mmCIF file of C-alpha atoms in Angstrom:
data_model
loop_
_atom_site.group_PDB
_atom_site.id
_atom_site.type_symbol
_atom_site.label_atom_id
_atom_site.label_comp_id
_atom_site.label_asym_id
_atom_site.label_seq_id
_atom_site.Cartn_x
_atom_site.Cartn_y
_atom_site.Cartn_z
ATOM 1 C CA MET A 1 30.662 -4.915 -14.897
ATOM 2 C CA LYS A 2 28.610 -1.801 -15.600
ATOM 3 C CA ALA A 3 24.950 -1.684 -14.429
ATOM 4 C CA LYS A 4 22.792 1.016 -15.764
ATOM 5 C CA SER A 5 24.126 4.598 -14.733
ATOM 6 C CA ILE A 6 20.770 5.337 -12.969
ATOM 7 C CA PHE A 7 21.742 2.927 -10.250
ATOM 8 C CA LYS A 8 24.563 5.246 -9.233
ATOM 9 C CA THR A 9 22.038 7.654 -8.166
ATOM 10 C CA MET A 10 19.718 4.932 -6.160
ATOM 11 C CA SER A 11 19.732 2.987 -3.253
ATOM 12 C CA PRO A 12 18.025 -0.349 -2.289
ATOM 13 C CA TYR A 13 14.653 -0.111 -0.564
ATOM 14 C CA LYS A 14 15.176 0.101 3.273
ATOM 15 C CA PRO A 15 12.347 -1.584 5.200
ATOM 16 C CA GLY A 16 11.280 -0.351 8.715
ATOM 17 C CA LYS A 17 12.930 -1.549 11.921
ATOM 18 C CA GLN A 18 12.304 -5.431 12.550
ATOM 19 C CA VAL A 19 10.970 -6.520 15.698
ATOM 20 C CA ASP A 20 13.947 -8.851 16.658
ATOM 21 C CA GLU A 21 16.306 -6.248 15.893
ATOM 22 C CA VAL A 22 14.581 -3.739 18.126
ATOM 23 C CA LYS A 23 14.290 -6.272 20.884
ATOM 24 C CA ARG A 24 18.127 -6.793 20.961
ATOM 25 C CA GLU A 25 19.085 -3.183 20.775
ATOM 26 C CA PHE A 26 16.870 -2.060 23.587
ATOM 27 C CA ASN A 27 16.573 -5.120 25.784
ATOM 28 C CA LEU A 28 12.734 -5.488 25.343
ATOM 29 C CA ASP A 29 10.577 -8.418 25.679
ATOM 30 C CA ARG A 30 7.489 -7.254 23.675
ATOM 31 C CA ILE A 31 7.493 -5.037 20.442
ATOM 32 C CA VAL A 32 4.389 -3.513 18.900
ATOM 33 C CA LYS A 33 5.217 -3.088 15.266
ATOM 34 C CA LEU A 34 3.061 -0.169 13.530
ATOM 35 C CA ALA A 35 5.369 0.645 10.988
ATOM 36 C CA SER A 36 4.378 -1.395 7.774
ATOM 37 C CA ASN A 37 0.691 -1.064 7.731
ATOM 38 C CA GLU A 38 0.488 -4.987 8.485
ATOM 39 C CA ASN A 39 -2.802 -6.376 9.864
ATOM 40 C CA PRO A 40 -2.604 -6.437 13.714
ATOM 41 C CA PHE A 41 -5.396 -8.935 13.502
ATOM 42 C CA GLY A 42 -3.230 -11.377 11.499
ATOM 43 C CA TYR A 43 -5.176 -13.380 8.640
ATOM 44 C CA SER A 44 -8.165 -15.697 8.336
ATOM 45 C CA LYS A 45 -7.562 -19.124 10.544
ATOM 46 C CA LYS A 46 -8.771 -21.037 7.646
ATOM 47 C CA VAL A 47 -5.472 -20.274 5.824
ATOM 48 C CA ASP A 48 -3.515 -22.496 8.384
ATOM 49 C CA ALA A 49 -5.376 -25.381 6.957
ATOM 50 C CA VAL A 50 -4.894 -24.661 3.559
ATOM 51 C CA VAL A 51 -1.111 -23.852 4.118
ATOM 52 C CA ARG A 52 -0.691 -27.415 5.964
ATOM 53 C CA GLU A 53 -2.384 -29.044 3.066
ATOM 54 C CA THR A 54 -0.603 -27.088 0.471
ATOM 55 C CA ALA A 55 3.085 -27.042 1.870
ATOM 56 C CA ASN A 56 4.484 -29.960 -0.073
ATOM 57 C CA HIS A 57 5.694 -31.030 -3.673
ATOM 58 C CA PHE A 58 8.080 -27.946 -3.767
ATOM 59 C CA GLU A 59 9.884 -29.713 -6.525
ATOM 60 C CA ILE A 60 6.776 -29.202 -8.802
ATOM 61 C CA TYR A 61 6.235 -25.619 -10.456
ATOM 62 C CA PRO A 62 3.034 -23.718 -9.523
ATOM 63 C CA ASP A 63 0.065 -23.114 -11.888
ATOM 64 C CA GLY A 64 1.727 -20.183 -13.735
ATOM 65 C CA TYR A 65 -1.753 -19.001 -14.553
ATOM 66 C CA ALA A 66 -3.235 -19.097 -11.288
ATOM 67 C CA THR A 67 -6.308 -20.740 -12.601
ATOM 68 C CA GLU A 68 -8.287 -21.394 -9.248
ATOM 69 C CA LEU A 69 -7.628 -17.845 -7.854
ATOM 70 C CA ARG A 70 -8.303 -16.194 -11.392
ATOM 71 C CA GLN A 71 -11.382 -18.055 -11.688
ATOM 72 C CA LEU A 72 -12.606 -17.027 -8.166
ATOM 73 C CA LEU A 73 -11.746 -13.298 -8.605
ATOM 74 C CA SER A 74 -13.125 -13.113 -12.231
ATOM 75 C CA GLU A 75 -16.447 -14.384 -11.118
ATOM 76 C CA ASP A 76 -16.554 -12.154 -7.921
ATOM 77 C CA LEU A 77 -15.466 -9.191 -9.729
ATOM 78 C CA LYS A 78 -17.220 -9.841 -12.929
ATOM 79 C CA VAL A 79 -14.268 -9.427 -15.280
ATOM 80 C CA ASP A 80 -13.049 -11.769 -17.779
ATOM 81 C CA PRO A 81 -10.377 -14.046 -16.443
ATOM 82 C CA ASP A 82 -7.795 -12.778 -18.753
ATOM 83 C CA GLN A 83 -8.184 -9.103 -17.506
ATOM 84 C CA LEU A 84 -6.361 -10.259 -14.431
ATOM 85 C CA VAL A 85 -2.376 -10.228 -13.833
ATOM 86 C CA PHE A 86 -0.964 -11.700 -10.782
ATOM 87 C CA GLY A 87 2.156 -10.849 -9.139
ATOM 88 C CA CYS A 88 4.464 -11.444 -6.184
ATOM 89 C CA GLY A 89 2.747 -8.851 -4.230
ATOM 90 C CA ALA A 90 1.431 -5.466 -5.566
ATOM 91 C CA ASP A 91 5.115 -4.464 -5.922
ATOM 92 C CA GLU A 92 5.752 -6.903 -8.885
ATOM 93 C CA VAL A 93 2.594 -5.916 -10.753
ATOM 94 C CA ILE A 94 3.929 -2.252 -10.472
ATOM 95 C CA ASP A 95 7.332 -3.527 -11.818
ATOM 96 C CA ILE A 96 5.545 -5.272 -14.558
ATOM 97 C CA ILE A 97 3.534 -2.247 -15.630
ATOM 98 C CA CYS A 98 6.836 -0.108 -15.782
ATOM 99 C CA ARG A 99 8.681 -2.713 -17.694
ATOM 100 C CA THR A 100 5.836 -2.956 -20.186
ATOM 101 C CA TYR A 101 5.219 0.714 -20.966
ATOM 102 C CA LEU A 102 8.299 2.811 -19.968
ATOM 103 C CA SER A 103 11.631 3.296 -21.501
ATOM 104 C CA GLU A 104 14.065 5.948 -22.105
ATOM 105 C CA GLY A 105 12.703 9.060 -23.582
ATOM 106 C CA THR A 106 9.097 8.439 -21.930
ATOM 107 C CA ASN A 107 8.029 10.084 -18.671
ATOM 108 C CA THR A 108 5.567 9.119 -15.947
ATOM 109 C CA ILE A 109 3.686 11.317 -13.326
ATOM 110 C CA VAL A 110 3.563 10.584 -9.649
ATOM 111 C CA PRO A 111 2.232 12.348 -6.560
ATOM 112 C CA ASP A 112 4.793 13.416 -3.953
ATOM 113 C CA PRO A 113 5.003 11.975 -1.589
ATOM 114 C CA THR A 114 3.612 8.472 -2.311
ATOM 115 C CA PHE A 115 4.419 4.772 -2.611
ATOM 116 C CA PRO A 116 8.162 4.992 -3.812
ATOM 117 C CA GLN A 117 8.082 1.952 -5.894
ATOM 118 C CA TYR A 118 6.451 3.751 -8.907
ATOM 119 C CA LYS A 119 9.258 6.331 -9.017
ATOM 120 C CA HIS A 120 12.084 3.551 -8.087
ATOM 121 C CA ASN A 121 10.889 1.201 -11.226
ATOM 122 C CA ALA A 122 10.294 3.900 -13.682
ATOM 123 C CA LEU A 123 13.934 5.251 -13.027
ATOM 124 C CA ILE A 124 15.157 1.726 -13.728
ATOM 125 C CA GLN A 125 13.212 1.736 -17.076
ATOM 126 C CA GLY A 126 15.180 4.805 -17.869
ATOM 127 C CA ALA A 127 11.976 7.177 -17.701
ATOM 128 C CA THR A 128 11.903 10.570 -16.508
ATOM 129 C CA VAL A 129 9.660 11.052 -13.373
ATOM 130 C CA LYS A 130 7.737 13.996 -12.796
ATOM 131 C CA GLU A 131 6.717 14.639 -9.219
ATOM 132 C CA ILE A 132 3.587 16.659 -8.432
ATOM 133 C CA PRO A 133 3.325 17.688 -4.654
ATOM 134 C CA LEU A 134 0.333 16.729 -2.591
ATOM 135 C CA VAL A 135 -1.989 19.568 -1.358
ATOM 136 C CA ASP A 136 -3.034 18.981 2.125
ATOM 137 C CA GLY A 137 -2.436 15.112 1.527
ATOM 138 C CA TYR A 138 -4.364 14.845 -1.593
ATOM 139 C CA HIS A 139 -3.366 14.373 -5.192
ATOM 140 C CA ASP A 140 -3.146 17.625 -7.079
ATOM 141 C CA LEU A 141 -4.979 15.927 -10.095
ATOM 142 C CA ASP A 142 -5.154 19.357 -12.025
ATOM 143 C CA ALA A 143 -1.530 19.954 -11.720
ATOM 144 C CA MET A 144 -0.980 16.099 -12.778
ATOM 145 C CA LEU A 145 -2.835 16.701 -15.840
ATOM 146 C CA VAL A 146 -0.929 19.915 -16.825
ATOM 147 C CA ALA A 147 2.141 17.771 -16.538
ATOM 148 C CA VAL A 148 0.992 15.447 -19.236
ATOM 149 C CA ASP A 149 3.026 15.932 -22.715
ATOM 150 C CA SER A 150 3.637 13.637 -25.702
ATOM 151 C CA GLN A 151 5.910 11.435 -23.850
ATOM 152 C CA THR A 152 3.861 10.507 -20.946
ATOM 153 C CA ARG A 153 2.903 7.115 -20.633
ATOM 154 C CA ILE A 154 1.630 6.625 -17.087
ATOM 155 C CA ILE A 155 -0.007 8.646 -14.191
ATOM 156 C CA TRP A 156 0.097 6.782 -10.792
ATOM 157 C CA LEU A 157 -2.807 7.392 -8.297
ATOM 158 C CA CYS A 158 -2.480 5.763 -4.914
ATOM 159 C CA SER A 159 -5.860 5.899 -3.259
ATOM 160 C CA PRO A 160 -5.878 5.966 -0.669
ATOM 161 C CA ASN A 161 -2.388 7.541 -0.739
ATOM 162 C CA ASN A 162 0.543 6.028 1.093
ATOM 163 C CA PRO A 163 1.694 7.713 3.206
ATOM 164 C CA THR A 164 -1.129 10.358 3.880
ATOM 165 C CA GLY A 165 -4.190 8.084 3.762
ATOM 166 C CA SER A 166 -5.998 10.486 1.384
ATOM 167 C CA LEU A 167 -8.896 9.261 -0.833
ATOM 168 C CA ILE A 168 -9.687 10.261 -4.260
ATOM 169 C CA ASP A 169 -13.585 10.075 -4.515
ATOM 170 C CA GLN A 170 -15.631 8.574 -7.094
ATOM 171 C CA GLN A 171 -16.798 11.794 -8.788
ATOM 172 C CA THR A 172 -13.239 13.205 -8.882
ATOM 173 C CA LEU A 173 -11.760 10.123 -10.297
ATOM 174 C CA GLU A 174 -14.464 9.920 -12.994
ATOM 175 C CA LYS A 175 -13.601 13.546 -13.966
ATOM 176 C CA PHE A 176 -10.016 12.772 -13.942
ATOM 177 C CA LEU A 177 -10.374 9.747 -16.343
ATOM 178 C CA ALA A 178 -12.556 11.854 -18.583
ATOM 179 C CA ASP A 179 -10.021 14.792 -18.806
ATOM 180 C CA CYS A 180 -6.966 12.264 -19.130
ATOM 181 C CA PRO A 181 -5.674 11.502 -22.745
ATOM 182 C CA SER A 182 -7.005 8.094 -23.618
ATOM 183 C CA ASP A 183 -3.334 7.093 -24.566
ATOM 184 C CA VAL A 184 -1.794 7.816 -21.060
ATOM 185 C CA LEU A 185 -2.386 4.935 -18.668
ATOM 186 C CA VAL A 186 -3.751 5.659 -15.362
ATOM 187 C CA VAL A 187 -2.832 3.093 -12.648
ATOM 188 C CA VAL A 188 -4.964 3.391 -9.525
ATOM 189 C CA ASP A 189 -3.269 1.323 -6.561
ATOM 190 C CA GLU A 190 -5.819 0.482 -4.282
ATOM 191 C CA ALA A 191 -3.981 -1.448 -1.734
ATOM 192 C CA TYR A 192 -5.827 0.365 1.022
ATOM 193 C CA MET A 193 -9.268 0.509 -0.471
ATOM 194 C CA ASP A 194 -10.761 -1.925 1.967
ATOM 195 C CA TYR A 195 -10.355 0.301 4.844
ATOM 196 C CA VAL A 196 -12.376 3.030 3.171
ATOM 197 C CA GLU A 197 -15.629 3.610 5.096
ATOM 198 C CA SER A 198 -18.737 2.081 3.114
ATOM 199 C CA GLY A 199 -20.158 5.398 2.243
ATOM 200 C CA ASN A 200 -17.223 6.690 0.640
ATOM 201 C CA LYS A 201 -16.262 3.380 -1.352
ATOM 202 C CA VAL A 202 -15.035 4.031 -4.935
ATOM 203 C CA ASN A 203 -16.234 1.409 -7.718
ATOM 204 C CA THR A 204 -13.214 1.577 -9.907
ATOM 205 C CA ILE A 205 -14.258 -1.958 -11.548
ATOM 206 C CA ASP A 206 -17.231 -0.301 -13.336
ATOM 207 C CA LEU A 207 -14.867 2.621 -14.640
ATOM 208 C CA LEU A 208 -12.918 -0.327 -16.656
ATOM 209 C CA HIS A 209 -15.853 -0.497 -19.107
ATOM 210 C CA ASN A 210 -15.348 3.186 -20.415
ATOM 211 C CA ASN A 211 -11.672 3.635 -19.780
ATOM 212 C CA PRO A 212 -9.354 1.340 -21.698
ATOM 213 C CA ASN A 213 -6.371 3.227 -20.236
ATOM 214 C CA LEU A 214 -7.245 2.222 -16.592
ATOM 215 C CA ILE A 215 -5.480 -0.247 -14.420
ATOM 216 C CA ILE A 216 -6.388 -1.271 -10.832
ATOM 217 C CA VAL A 217 -3.753 -2.667 -8.414
ATOM 218 C CA ARG A 218 -4.801 -4.483 -5.409
ATOM 219 C CA THR A 219 -2.945 -6.825 -2.877
ATOM 220 C CA PHE A 220 -3.812 -9.570 -0.355
ATOM 221 C CA SER A 221 -1.063 -8.090 1.827
ATOM 222 C CA LYS A 222 -3.112 -5.539 3.956
ATOM 223 C CA VAL A 223 -6.675 -6.371 4.985
ATOM 224 C CA TYR A 224 -6.078 -9.988 4.159
ATOM 225 C CA GLY A 225 -2.946 -10.469 6.266
ATOM 226 C CA LEU A 226 -0.839 -12.187 3.790
ATOM 227 C CA ALA A 227 2.216 -9.879 3.442
ATOM 228 C CA GLY A 228 4.433 -12.718 4.129
ATOM 229 C CA LEU A 229 3.238 -14.711 1.149
ATOM 230 C CA ARG A 230 3.631 -12.056 -1.441
ATOM 231 C CA ILE A 231 0.684 -12.081 -3.853
ATOM 232 C CA GLY A 232 -1.279 -9.120 -5.342
ATOM 233 C CA TYR A 233 -2.921 -8.549 -8.779
ATOM 234 C CA GLY A 234 -3.978 -5.991 -11.389
ATOM 235 C CA ILE A 235 -7.211 -5.585 -13.430
ATOM 236 C CA ALA A 236 -7.203 -4.060 -16.834
ATOM 237 C CA GLN A 237 -8.932 -4.082 -20.113
ATOM 238 C CA LEU A 238 -7.703 -7.226 -22.429
ATOM 239 C CA GLU A 239 -5.264 -5.103 -24.463
ATOM 240 C CA VAL A 240 -3.516 -3.778 -21.545
ATOM 241 C CA SER A 241 -3.712 -7.204 -19.532
ATOM 242 C CA GLU A 242 -2.427 -9.246 -22.307
ATOM 243 C CA ALA A 243 0.586 -6.966 -22.746
ATOM 244 C CA LEU A 244 1.119 -7.281 -18.822
ATOM 245 C CA ASN A 245 0.936 -10.980 -18.791
ATOM 246 C CA ILE A 246 3.457 -11.196 -21.549
ATOM 247 C CA ALA A 247 6.079 -9.309 -19.552
ATOM 248 C CA ARG A 248 4.974 -11.388 -16.471
ATOM 249 C CA GLY A 249 7.400 -14.169 -15.463
ATOM 250 C CA PRO A 250 5.961 -17.767 -15.960
ATOM 251 C CA PHE A 251 5.874 -18.897 -12.549
ATOM 252 C CA ASN A 252 5.942 -15.630 -10.273
ATOM 253 C CA THR A 253 3.428 -16.607 -7.490
ATOM 254 C CA THR A 254 3.787 -19.689 -5.569
ATOM 255 C CA ARG A 255 1.045 -22.598 -5.196
ATOM 256 C CA LEU A 256 1.098 -21.816 -1.467
ATOM 257 C CA ALA A 257 0.323 -18.059 -1.924
ATOM 258 C CA GLN A 258 -2.487 -18.806 -4.505
ATOM 259 C CA GLN A 259 -4.207 -21.333 -2.336
ATOM 260 C CA ALA A 260 -3.949 -19.040 0.707
ATOM 261 C CA ALA A 261 -5.315 -16.092 -1.236
ATOM 262 C CA ILE A 262 -8.159 -18.295 -2.142
ATOM 263 C CA VAL A 263 -9.237 -19.010 1.302
ATOM 264 C CA ALA A 264 -8.611 -15.479 2.660
ATOM 265 C CA TYR A 265 -10.697 -14.013 -0.028
ATOM 266 C CA GLN A 266 -13.659 -16.146 1.177
ATOM 267 C CA ASP A 267 -13.513 -15.565 4.620
ATOM 268 C CA LYS A 268 -15.833 -12.605 4.810
ATOM 269 C CA ASP A 269 -16.378 -12.583 8.444
ATOM 270 C CA PHE A 270 -12.721 -12.021 9.206
ATOM 271 C CA ILE A 271 -12.614 -9.203 6.626
ATOM 272 C CA GLU A 272 -15.649 -7.365 8.160
ATOM 273 C CA ASN A 273 -14.247 -7.822 11.548
ATOM 274 C CA THR A 274 -10.761 -6.427 10.492
ATOM 275 C CA VAL A 275 -12.236 -3.491 8.775
ATOM 276 C CA SER A 276 -14.882 -2.458 11.419
ATOM 277 C CA GLU A 277 -12.191 -2.886 14.225
ATOM 278 C CA THR A 278 -9.454 -0.703 12.204
ATOM 279 C CA ILE A 279 -12.066 1.837 11.327
ATOM 280 C CA LYS A 280 -13.207 2.184 15.011
ATOM 281 C CA ASN A 281 -9.706 2.402 16.276
ATOM 282 C CA ARG A 282 -8.517 4.899 13.736
ATOM 283 C CA GLN A 283 -11.294 7.131 14.824
ATOM 284 C CA THR A 284 -10.511 6.641 18.362
ATOM 285 C CA PHE A 285 -6.776 7.451 17.711
ATOM 286 C CA MET A 286 -7.659 10.510 15.717
ATOM 287 C CA ASN A 287 -9.759 11.827 18.593
ATOM 288 C CA ALA A 288 -6.752 11.478 21.057
ATOM 289 C CA LEU A 289 -4.557 13.265 18.411
ATOM 290 C CA ASP A 290 -7.226 16.167 18.439
ATOM 291 C CA GLN A 291 -6.829 16.070 22.389
ATOM 292 C CA MET A 292 -3.058 16.312 22.044
ATOM 293 C CA ASN A 293 -3.405 19.343 19.638
ATOM 294 C CA LEU A 294 -1.627 17.207 16.947
ATOM 295 C CA SER A 295 -2.707 17.563 13.258
ATOM 296 C CA TYR A 296 -2.782 14.736 10.841
ATOM 297 C CA TYR A 297 -3.863 14.000 7.458
ATOM 298 C CA ASP A 298 -7.324 12.683 6.385
ATOM 299 C CA SER A 299 -7.021 8.957 6.366
ATOM 300 C CA GLU A 300 -9.229 6.378 4.972
ATOM 301 C CA ALA A 301 -6.221 3.801 5.326
ATOM 302 C CA ASN A 302 -5.142 1.575 8.147
ATOM 303 C CA PHE A 303 -2.686 4.237 9.164
ATOM 304 C CA VAL A 304 -2.536 7.747 10.071
ATOM 305 C CA PHE A 305 0.232 10.351 9.295
ATOM 306 C CA VAL A 306 0.645 12.427 12.432
ATOM 307 C CA LYS A 307 2.225 16.038 11.792
ATOM 308 C CA LEU A 308 4.714 16.801 14.615
ATOM 309 C CA PRO A 309 6.201 20.331 15.779
ATOM 310 C CA VAL A 310 9.847 18.278 15.783
ATOM 311 C CA SER A 311 11.340 15.864 13.508
ATOM 312 C CA GLY A 312 9.751 12.354 12.828
ATOM 313 C CA ASP A 313 12.929 10.774 13.850
ATOM 314 C CA SER A 314 12.739 12.039 17.392
ATOM 315 C CA LEU A 315 9.150 10.437 18.070
ATOM 316 C CA PHE A 316 10.311 7.440 16.156
ATOM 317 C CA ASN A 317 13.400 7.003 18.350
ATOM 318 C CA TYR A 318 11.692 7.866 21.505
ATOM 319 C CA LEU A 319 8.808 5.071 20.911
ATOM 320 C CA MET A 320 11.365 2.482 19.797
ATOM 321 C CA THR A 321 12.799 2.537 23.251
ATOM 322 C CA GLU A 322 9.205 2.234 24.781
ATOM 323 C CA GLY A 323 8.772 -0.832 22.592
ATOM 324 C CA PHE A 324 6.708 0.537 19.641
ATOM 325 C CA ILE A 325 7.977 0.594 15.879
ATOM 326 C CA VAL A 326 6.449 3.361 13.742
ATOM 327 C CA ARG A 327 7.632 4.904 10.472
ATOM 328 C CA SER A 328 9.335 8.076 10.508
ATOM 329 C CA GLY A 329 8.476 10.713 7.813
ATOM 330 C CA GLU A 330 12.103 11.344 7.326
ATOM 331 C CA ALA A 331 11.904 8.032 5.207
ATOM 332 C CA LEU A 332 8.762 9.049 3.485
ATOM 333 C CA GLY A 333 9.515 12.601 2.026
ATOM 334 C CA HIS A 334 7.855 14.102 5.198
ATOM 335 C CA PRO A 335 10.355 14.832 7.714
ATOM 336 C CA ASN A 336 8.266 16.474 10.424
ATOM 337 C CA GLY A 337 5.763 13.564 11.139
ATOM 338 C CA VAL A 338 5.477 9.754 11.646
ATOM 339 C CA ARG A 339 3.183 7.317 9.856
ATOM 340 C CA ILE A 340 1.258 5.004 12.332
ATOM 341 C CA THR A 341 -0.332 1.719 11.684
ATOM 342 C CA ILE A 342 -3.559 1.399 13.358
ATOM 343 C CA GLY A 343 -3.215 -1.701 15.862
ATOM 344 C CA ASN A 344 -5.648 -3.284 18.146
ATOM 345 C CA ALA A 345 -7.337 -1.136 20.741
ATOM 346 C CA ASP A 346 -5.183 -1.881 23.788
ATOM 347 C CA ASP A 347 -2.004 -1.188 21.973
ATOM 348 C CA MET A 348 -3.380 2.257 20.638
ATOM 349 C CA GLN A 349 -4.310 3.148 24.091
ATOM 350 C CA ILE A 350 -0.779 2.666 25.441
ATOM 351 C CA LEU A 351 0.836 4.221 22.238
ATOM 352 C CA ARG A 352 -1.499 7.421 22.868
ATOM 353 C CA ASP A 353 -0.138 7.616 26.479
ATOM 354 C CA LYS A 354 3.412 7.432 25.198
ATOM 355 C CA ILE A 355 3.019 10.024 22.652
ATOM 356 C CA GLN A 356 1.632 12.200 25.201
ATOM 357 C CA LEU A 357 4.680 11.880 27.493
ATOM 358 C CA PHE A 358 6.989 12.320 24.516
ATOM 359 C CA LEU A 359 5.076 15.812 23.927
ATOM 360 C CA ASP A 360 5.333 16.642 27.611
ATOM 361 C CA GLN A 361 8.875 16.016 27.698
ATOM 362 C CA GLN A 362 9.265 18.222 24.434
ATOM 363 C CA VAL A 363 7.366 21.322 26.415
ATOM 364 C CA GLY A 364 9.597 20.619 29.467
ATOM 365 C CA GLU A 365 12.805 20.818 27.507
ATOM 366 C CA LEU A 366 11.716 23.985 25.721
ATOM 367 C CA ASN A 367 10.903 25.541 29.291
ATOM 368 C CA GLN A 368 14.258 24.840 30.604
#
């Protein structure tokens, strides 16, 4: 039984520490998980009702076309229904893109560090991955364009970028698309775009009209709080979306996820509250980091990547013993730092105090 040879150099995705696991390990009653960029405010309470109504008839296949959700989004986004492709989370949409456009002999360009599944799925398809280092947390778009050759099929732009939170602004993105060869797909992953402050919002939908090589990827896992139901989607011009929908599995999203997504998308009050609270708490946390003389990347996401004078693992391990789970930069290609999801105000205050205690301990150890 021989798998592709590339699998010998790869390993399965390793998620962050789970709450129950940390509780058992450190004998703690309460854990605050700020490692996976989940919504600390949960999800729209209207979802509970639709879940109760929909959680039945599991013997019947779901609507493979996701008709109701497709119609809702197409009307709201003002795109043709067939321009949408749905996936089991944005993760699957990314996988579908790779399966559709990448193969041995082709290459793809990704920023480094960024969301690891771009590279992961590309390697499985036999493509070569060109990694272009970030500059101060931002995509080096000029270097990405220089790396394009005749075998380049996809350029991945994560905006805001995970794990740095940096945003590609409207003017910069428009120029990049104008300069990029028209036969190279540009995938803009907007998983965190909802958390961008209003004055900095980027309108990628309008850019679809003049850029047939553009694909937009979005998710219901973050601001909508439906990470556990696994549903996301892509938007592209019809030539591209048709190819992606051919590659998509026939029943890849569940009826439960589709109906929950419809209700979550329509609850504008919940979304507005989530975004406003997150932005407020993000700024308060950044101000506290300034007071602690800790630097961090510009973030327009629901997380902040904090740079440290020590390894990310050291703060990660300390905070776990104190009941907080964050994401060590060791696992994200940036060893000296941690990525911290923005939680509710009370938890963020406690976290700030614990980070200060950690720093004080580090200074004390250096002075011994």
